[in-house]
mmCIF file of C-alpha atoms and ligand atoms in Angstrom:
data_model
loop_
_atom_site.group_PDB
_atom_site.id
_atom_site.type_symbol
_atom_site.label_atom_id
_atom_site.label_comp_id
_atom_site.label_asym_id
_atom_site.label_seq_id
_atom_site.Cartn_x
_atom_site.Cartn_y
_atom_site.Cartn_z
ATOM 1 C CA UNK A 1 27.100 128.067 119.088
ATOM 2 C CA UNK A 2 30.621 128.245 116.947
ATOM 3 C CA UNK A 3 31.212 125.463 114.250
ATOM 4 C CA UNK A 4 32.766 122.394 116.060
ATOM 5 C CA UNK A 5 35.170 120.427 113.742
ATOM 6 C CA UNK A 6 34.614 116.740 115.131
ATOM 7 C CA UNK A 7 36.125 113.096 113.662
ATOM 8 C CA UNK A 8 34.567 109.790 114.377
ATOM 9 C CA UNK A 9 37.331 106.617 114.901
ATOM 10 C CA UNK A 10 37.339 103.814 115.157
ATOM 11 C CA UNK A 11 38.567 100.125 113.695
ATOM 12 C CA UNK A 12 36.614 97.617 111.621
ATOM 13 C CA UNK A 13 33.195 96.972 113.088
ATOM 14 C CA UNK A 14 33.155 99.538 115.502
ATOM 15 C CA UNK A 15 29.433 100.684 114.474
ATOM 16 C CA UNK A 16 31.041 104.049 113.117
ATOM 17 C CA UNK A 17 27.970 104.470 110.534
ATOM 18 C CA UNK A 18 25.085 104.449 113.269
ATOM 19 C CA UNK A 19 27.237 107.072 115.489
ATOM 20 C CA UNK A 20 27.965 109.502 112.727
ATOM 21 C CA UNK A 21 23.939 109.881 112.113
ATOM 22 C CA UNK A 22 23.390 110.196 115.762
ATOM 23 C CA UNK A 23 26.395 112.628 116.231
ATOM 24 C CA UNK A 24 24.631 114.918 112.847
ATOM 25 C CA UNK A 25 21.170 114.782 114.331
ATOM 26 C CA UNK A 26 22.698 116.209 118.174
ATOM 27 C CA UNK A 27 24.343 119.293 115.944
ATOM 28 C CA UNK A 28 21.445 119.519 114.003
ATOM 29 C CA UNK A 29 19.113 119.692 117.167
ATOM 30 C CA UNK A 30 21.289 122.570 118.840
ATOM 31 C CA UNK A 31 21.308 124.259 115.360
ATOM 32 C CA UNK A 32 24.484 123.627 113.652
ATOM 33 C CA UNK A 33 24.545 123.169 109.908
ATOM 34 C CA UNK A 34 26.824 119.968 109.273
ATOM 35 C CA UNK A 35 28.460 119.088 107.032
ATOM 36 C CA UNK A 36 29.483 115.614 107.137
ATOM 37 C CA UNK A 37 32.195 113.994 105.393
ATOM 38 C CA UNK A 38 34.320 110.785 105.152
ATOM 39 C CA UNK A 39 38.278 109.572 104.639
ATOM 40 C CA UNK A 40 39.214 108.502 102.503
ATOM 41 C CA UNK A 41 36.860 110.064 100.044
ATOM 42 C CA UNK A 42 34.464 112.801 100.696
ATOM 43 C CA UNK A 43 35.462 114.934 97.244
ATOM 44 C CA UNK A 44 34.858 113.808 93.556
ATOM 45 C CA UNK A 45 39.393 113.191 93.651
ATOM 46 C CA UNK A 46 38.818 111.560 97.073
ATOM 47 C CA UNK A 47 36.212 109.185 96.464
ATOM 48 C CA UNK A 48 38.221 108.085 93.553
ATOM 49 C CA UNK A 49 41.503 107.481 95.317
ATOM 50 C CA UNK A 50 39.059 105.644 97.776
ATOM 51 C CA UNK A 51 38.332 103.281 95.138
ATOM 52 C CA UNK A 52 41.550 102.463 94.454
ATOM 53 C CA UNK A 53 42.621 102.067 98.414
ATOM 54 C CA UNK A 54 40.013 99.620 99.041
ATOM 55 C CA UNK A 55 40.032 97.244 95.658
ATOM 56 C CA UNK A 56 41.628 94.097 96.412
ATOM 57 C CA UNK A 57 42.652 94.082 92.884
ATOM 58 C CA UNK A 58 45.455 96.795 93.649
ATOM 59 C CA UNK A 59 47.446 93.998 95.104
ATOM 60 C CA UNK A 60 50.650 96.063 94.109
ATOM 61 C CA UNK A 61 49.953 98.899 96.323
ATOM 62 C CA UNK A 62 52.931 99.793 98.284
ATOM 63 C CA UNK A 63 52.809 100.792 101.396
ATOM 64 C CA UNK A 64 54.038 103.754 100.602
ATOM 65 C CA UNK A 65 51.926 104.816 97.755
ATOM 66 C CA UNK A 66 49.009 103.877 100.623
ATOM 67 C CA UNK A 67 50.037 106.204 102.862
ATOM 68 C CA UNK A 68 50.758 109.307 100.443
ATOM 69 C CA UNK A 69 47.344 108.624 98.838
ATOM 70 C CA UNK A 70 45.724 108.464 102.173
ATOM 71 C CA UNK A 71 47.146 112.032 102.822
ATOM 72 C CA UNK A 72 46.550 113.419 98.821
ATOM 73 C CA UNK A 73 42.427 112.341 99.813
ATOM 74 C CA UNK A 74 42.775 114.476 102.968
ATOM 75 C CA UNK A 75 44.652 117.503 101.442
ATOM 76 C CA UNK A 76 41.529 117.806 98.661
ATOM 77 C CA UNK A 77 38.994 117.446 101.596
ATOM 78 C CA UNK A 78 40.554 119.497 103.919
ATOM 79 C CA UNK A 79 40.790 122.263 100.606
ATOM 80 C CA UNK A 80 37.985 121.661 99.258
ATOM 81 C CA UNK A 81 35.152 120.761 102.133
ATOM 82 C CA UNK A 82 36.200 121.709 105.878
ATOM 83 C CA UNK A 83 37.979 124.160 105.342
ATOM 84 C CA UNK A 84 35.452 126.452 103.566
ATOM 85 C CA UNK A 85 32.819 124.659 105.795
ATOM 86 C CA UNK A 86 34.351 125.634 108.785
ATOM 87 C CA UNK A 87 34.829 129.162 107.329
ATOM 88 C CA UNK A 88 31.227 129.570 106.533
ATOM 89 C CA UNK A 89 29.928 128.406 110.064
ATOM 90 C CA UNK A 90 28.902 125.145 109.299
ATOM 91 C CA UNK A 91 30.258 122.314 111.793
ATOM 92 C CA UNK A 92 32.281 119.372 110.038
ATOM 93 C CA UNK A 93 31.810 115.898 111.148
ATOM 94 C CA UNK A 94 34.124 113.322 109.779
ATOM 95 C CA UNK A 95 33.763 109.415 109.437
ATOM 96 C CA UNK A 96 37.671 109.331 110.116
ATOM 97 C CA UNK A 97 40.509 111.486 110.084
ATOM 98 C CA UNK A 98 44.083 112.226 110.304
ATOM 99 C CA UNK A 99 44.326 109.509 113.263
ATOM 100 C CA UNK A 100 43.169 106.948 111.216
ATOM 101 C CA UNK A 101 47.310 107.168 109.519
ATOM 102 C CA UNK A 102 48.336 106.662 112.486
ATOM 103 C CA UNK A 103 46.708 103.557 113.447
ATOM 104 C CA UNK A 104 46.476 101.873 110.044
ATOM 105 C CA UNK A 105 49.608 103.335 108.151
ATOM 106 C CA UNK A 106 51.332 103.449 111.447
ATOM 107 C CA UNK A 107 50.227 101.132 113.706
ATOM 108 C CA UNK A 108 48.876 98.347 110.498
ATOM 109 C CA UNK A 109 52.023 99.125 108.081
ATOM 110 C CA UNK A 110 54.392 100.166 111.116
ATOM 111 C CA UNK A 111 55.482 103.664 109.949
ATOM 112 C CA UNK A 112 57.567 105.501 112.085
ATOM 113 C CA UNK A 113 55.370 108.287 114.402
ATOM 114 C CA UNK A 114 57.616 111.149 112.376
ATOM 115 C CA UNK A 115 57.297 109.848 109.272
ATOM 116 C CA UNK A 116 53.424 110.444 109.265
ATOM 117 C CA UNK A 117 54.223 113.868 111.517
ATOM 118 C CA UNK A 118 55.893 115.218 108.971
ATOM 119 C CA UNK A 119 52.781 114.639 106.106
ATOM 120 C CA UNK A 120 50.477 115.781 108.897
ATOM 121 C CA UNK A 121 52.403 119.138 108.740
ATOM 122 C CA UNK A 122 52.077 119.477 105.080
ATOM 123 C CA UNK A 123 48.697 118.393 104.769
ATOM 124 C CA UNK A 124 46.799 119.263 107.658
ATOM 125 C CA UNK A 125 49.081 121.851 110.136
ATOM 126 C CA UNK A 126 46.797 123.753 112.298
ATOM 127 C CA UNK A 127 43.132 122.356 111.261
ATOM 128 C CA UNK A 128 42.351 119.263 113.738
ATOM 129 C CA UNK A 129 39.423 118.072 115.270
ATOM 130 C CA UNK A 130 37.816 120.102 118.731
ATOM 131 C CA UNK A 131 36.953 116.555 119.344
ATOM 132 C CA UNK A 132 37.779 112.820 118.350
ATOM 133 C CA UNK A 133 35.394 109.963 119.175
ATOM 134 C CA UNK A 134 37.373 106.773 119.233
ATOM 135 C CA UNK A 135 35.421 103.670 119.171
ATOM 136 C CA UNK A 136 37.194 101.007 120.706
ATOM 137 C CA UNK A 137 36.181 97.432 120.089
ATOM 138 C CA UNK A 138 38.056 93.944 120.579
ATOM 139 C CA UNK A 139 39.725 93.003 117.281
ATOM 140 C CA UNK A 140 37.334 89.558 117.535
ATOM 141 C CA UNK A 141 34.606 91.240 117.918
ATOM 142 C CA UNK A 142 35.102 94.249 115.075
ATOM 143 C CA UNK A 143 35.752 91.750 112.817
ATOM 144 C CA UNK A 144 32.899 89.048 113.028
ATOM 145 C CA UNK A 145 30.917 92.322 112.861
ATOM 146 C CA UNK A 146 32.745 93.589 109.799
ATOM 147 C CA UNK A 147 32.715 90.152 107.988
ATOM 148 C CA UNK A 148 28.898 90.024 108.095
ATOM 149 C CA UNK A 149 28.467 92.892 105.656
ATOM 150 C CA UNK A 150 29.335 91.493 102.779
ATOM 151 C CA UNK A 151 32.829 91.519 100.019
ATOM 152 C CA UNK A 152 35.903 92.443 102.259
ATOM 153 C CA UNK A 153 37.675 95.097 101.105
ATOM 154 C CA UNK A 154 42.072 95.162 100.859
ATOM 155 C CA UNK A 155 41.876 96.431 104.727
ATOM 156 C CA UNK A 156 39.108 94.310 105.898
ATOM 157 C CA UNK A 157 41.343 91.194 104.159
ATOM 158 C CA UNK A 158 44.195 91.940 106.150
ATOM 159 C CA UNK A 159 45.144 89.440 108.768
ATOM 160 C CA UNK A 160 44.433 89.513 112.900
ATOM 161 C CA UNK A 161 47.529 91.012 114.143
ATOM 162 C CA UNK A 162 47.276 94.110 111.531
ATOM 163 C CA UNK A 163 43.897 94.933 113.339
ATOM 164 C CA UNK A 164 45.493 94.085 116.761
ATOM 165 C CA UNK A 165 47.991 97.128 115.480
ATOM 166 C CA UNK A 166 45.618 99.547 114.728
ATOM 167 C CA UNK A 167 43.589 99.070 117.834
ATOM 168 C CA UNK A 168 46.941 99.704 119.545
ATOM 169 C CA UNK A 169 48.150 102.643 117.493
ATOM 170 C CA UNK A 170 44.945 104.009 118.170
ATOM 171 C CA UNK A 171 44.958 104.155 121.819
ATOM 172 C CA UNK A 172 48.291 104.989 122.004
ATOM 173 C CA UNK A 173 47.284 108.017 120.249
ATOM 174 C CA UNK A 174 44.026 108.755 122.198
ATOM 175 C CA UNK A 175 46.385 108.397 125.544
ATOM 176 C CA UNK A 176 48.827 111.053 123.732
ATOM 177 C CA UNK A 177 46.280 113.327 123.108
ATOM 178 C CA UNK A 178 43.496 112.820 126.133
ATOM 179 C CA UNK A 179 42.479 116.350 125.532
ATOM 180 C CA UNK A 180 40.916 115.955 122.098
ATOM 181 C CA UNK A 181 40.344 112.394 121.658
ATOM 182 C CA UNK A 182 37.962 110.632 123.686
ATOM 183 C CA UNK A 183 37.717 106.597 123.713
ATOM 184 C CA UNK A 184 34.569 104.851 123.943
ATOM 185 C CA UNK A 185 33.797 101.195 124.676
ATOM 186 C CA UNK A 186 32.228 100.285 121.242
ATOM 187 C CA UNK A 187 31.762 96.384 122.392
ATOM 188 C CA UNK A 188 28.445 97.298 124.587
ATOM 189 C CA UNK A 189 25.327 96.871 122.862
ATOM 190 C CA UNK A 190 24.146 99.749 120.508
ATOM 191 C CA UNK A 191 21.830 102.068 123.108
ATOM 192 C CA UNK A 192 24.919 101.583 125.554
ATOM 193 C CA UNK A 193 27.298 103.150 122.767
ATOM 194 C CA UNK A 194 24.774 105.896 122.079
ATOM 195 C CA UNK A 195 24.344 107.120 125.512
ATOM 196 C CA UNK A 196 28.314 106.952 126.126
ATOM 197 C CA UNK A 197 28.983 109.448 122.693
ATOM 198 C CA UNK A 198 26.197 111.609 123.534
ATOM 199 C CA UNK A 199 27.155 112.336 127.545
ATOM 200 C CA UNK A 200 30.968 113.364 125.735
ATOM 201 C CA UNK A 201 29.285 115.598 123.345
ATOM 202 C CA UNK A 202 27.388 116.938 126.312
ATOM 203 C CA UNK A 203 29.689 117.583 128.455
ATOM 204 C CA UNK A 204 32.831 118.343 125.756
ATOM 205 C CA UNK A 205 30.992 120.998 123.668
HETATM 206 P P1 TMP B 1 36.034 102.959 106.351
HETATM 207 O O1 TMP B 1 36.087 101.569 106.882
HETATM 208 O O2 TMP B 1 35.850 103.958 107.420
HETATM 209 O O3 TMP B 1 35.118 103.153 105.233
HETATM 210 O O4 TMP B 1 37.533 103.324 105.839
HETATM 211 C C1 TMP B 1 38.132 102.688 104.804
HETATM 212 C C2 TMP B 1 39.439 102.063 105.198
HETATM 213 O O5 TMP B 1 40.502 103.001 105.053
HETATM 214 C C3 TMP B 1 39.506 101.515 106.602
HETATM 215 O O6 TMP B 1 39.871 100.154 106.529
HETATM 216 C C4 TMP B 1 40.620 102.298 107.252
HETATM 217 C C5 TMP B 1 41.432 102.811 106.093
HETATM 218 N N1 TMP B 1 42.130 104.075 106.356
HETATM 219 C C6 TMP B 1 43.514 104.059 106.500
HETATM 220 O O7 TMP B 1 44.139 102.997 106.398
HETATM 221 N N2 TMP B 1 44.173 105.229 106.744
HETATM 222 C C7 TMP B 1 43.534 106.438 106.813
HETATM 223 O O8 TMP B 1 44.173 107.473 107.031
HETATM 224 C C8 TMP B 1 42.085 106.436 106.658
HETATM 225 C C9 TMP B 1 41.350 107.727 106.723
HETATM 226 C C10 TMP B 1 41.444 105.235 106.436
#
């Protein structure tokens, strides 16, 4: 089997955490080594820009600072982790990814489509996901989810229409690209969820 490079999506409360162990353990069983990694974070630099993304103490992040760090956590994975990963065979699964700037820094913060283009160049260019699993969930519903598990963080603190963005963004961007990303109903109960992402892997790889 070649290495598969595939990113998990999805907006608060979606379930992301149970899919990305089910999505390892189906590599795992047809013999991949995974590697699995998240955004932001997944290096030593990138968890600690994730620190500062998510503490509602940096109150005076701008926007733009948001977005650039977003993309500085991605450059040092992408360097650093999938890259070589991908390189030595392994398969890289990712607990979001380049379309998560699109819906949140986008769609959330309402930058233009070519102003986060034009980082994607620079950062990422040719080294995108074989396959995007976007799980799509009613604001409402992501939200009561999200708000059961404890502290909020700065984006789980943001207000209803925000989320109603990135839900947007994000399809928008799943109907843009129907040939990578594939959108999942996320508001069915947990065994429904599972046996929707593991018919795409199925039948996409
Ligand atoms: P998490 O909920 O998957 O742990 O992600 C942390 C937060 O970071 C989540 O609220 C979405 C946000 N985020 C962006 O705003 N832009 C991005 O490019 C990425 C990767 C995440």
């Amino acid at each position: 089997m070649s290495p598969v490079f595939i990113s998990l999506e999805g907006s608060e409360g979606a379930g992301k955490s149970t899919l990305m162990r089910v999505i390892n353990r189906w590599l795992e069983e047809r013999g991949d080594t995974v590697v699995s990694c998240r955004e932001p974070g997944g290096t030593a630099t990138g968890e600690a820009i994730r620190e500062l993304l998510l503490d509602r103490n940096s109150g005076g992040l701008l926007p733009l600072t948001e977005l650039l760090l977003m993309f500085a956590s991605r450059a040092q994975l992408l360097e650093q982790t999938i890259k070589p990963a991908l390189a030595a065979g392994s398969s890289v699964l990712c607990d979001r990814f380049v379309d998560a700037s699109y819906a949140y820094q986008g769609g959330g913060r309402q930058y233009s489509h070519n102003q986060i283009s034009q980082l994607e160049q620079l950062v990422v260019a040719e080294t995108m996901p074989d396959l995007t699993i976007l799980l799509d969930v009613p604001v409402d519903i992501g939200l009561r989810r999200a708000r059961k598990t404890g502290e909020p963080d700065r984006f789980e603190s943001e207000q209803r229409a925000f989320f109603e963005r990135v839900r947007k963004a994000y399809l928008e961007r799943a109907r843009q690209h129907p040939e990578r990303i594939v959108v999942v109903d996320a508001s069915a109960r947990q065994p429904a969820v599972r046996k929707q992402v593991l018919a795409i892997l199925e039948q996409r790889l």
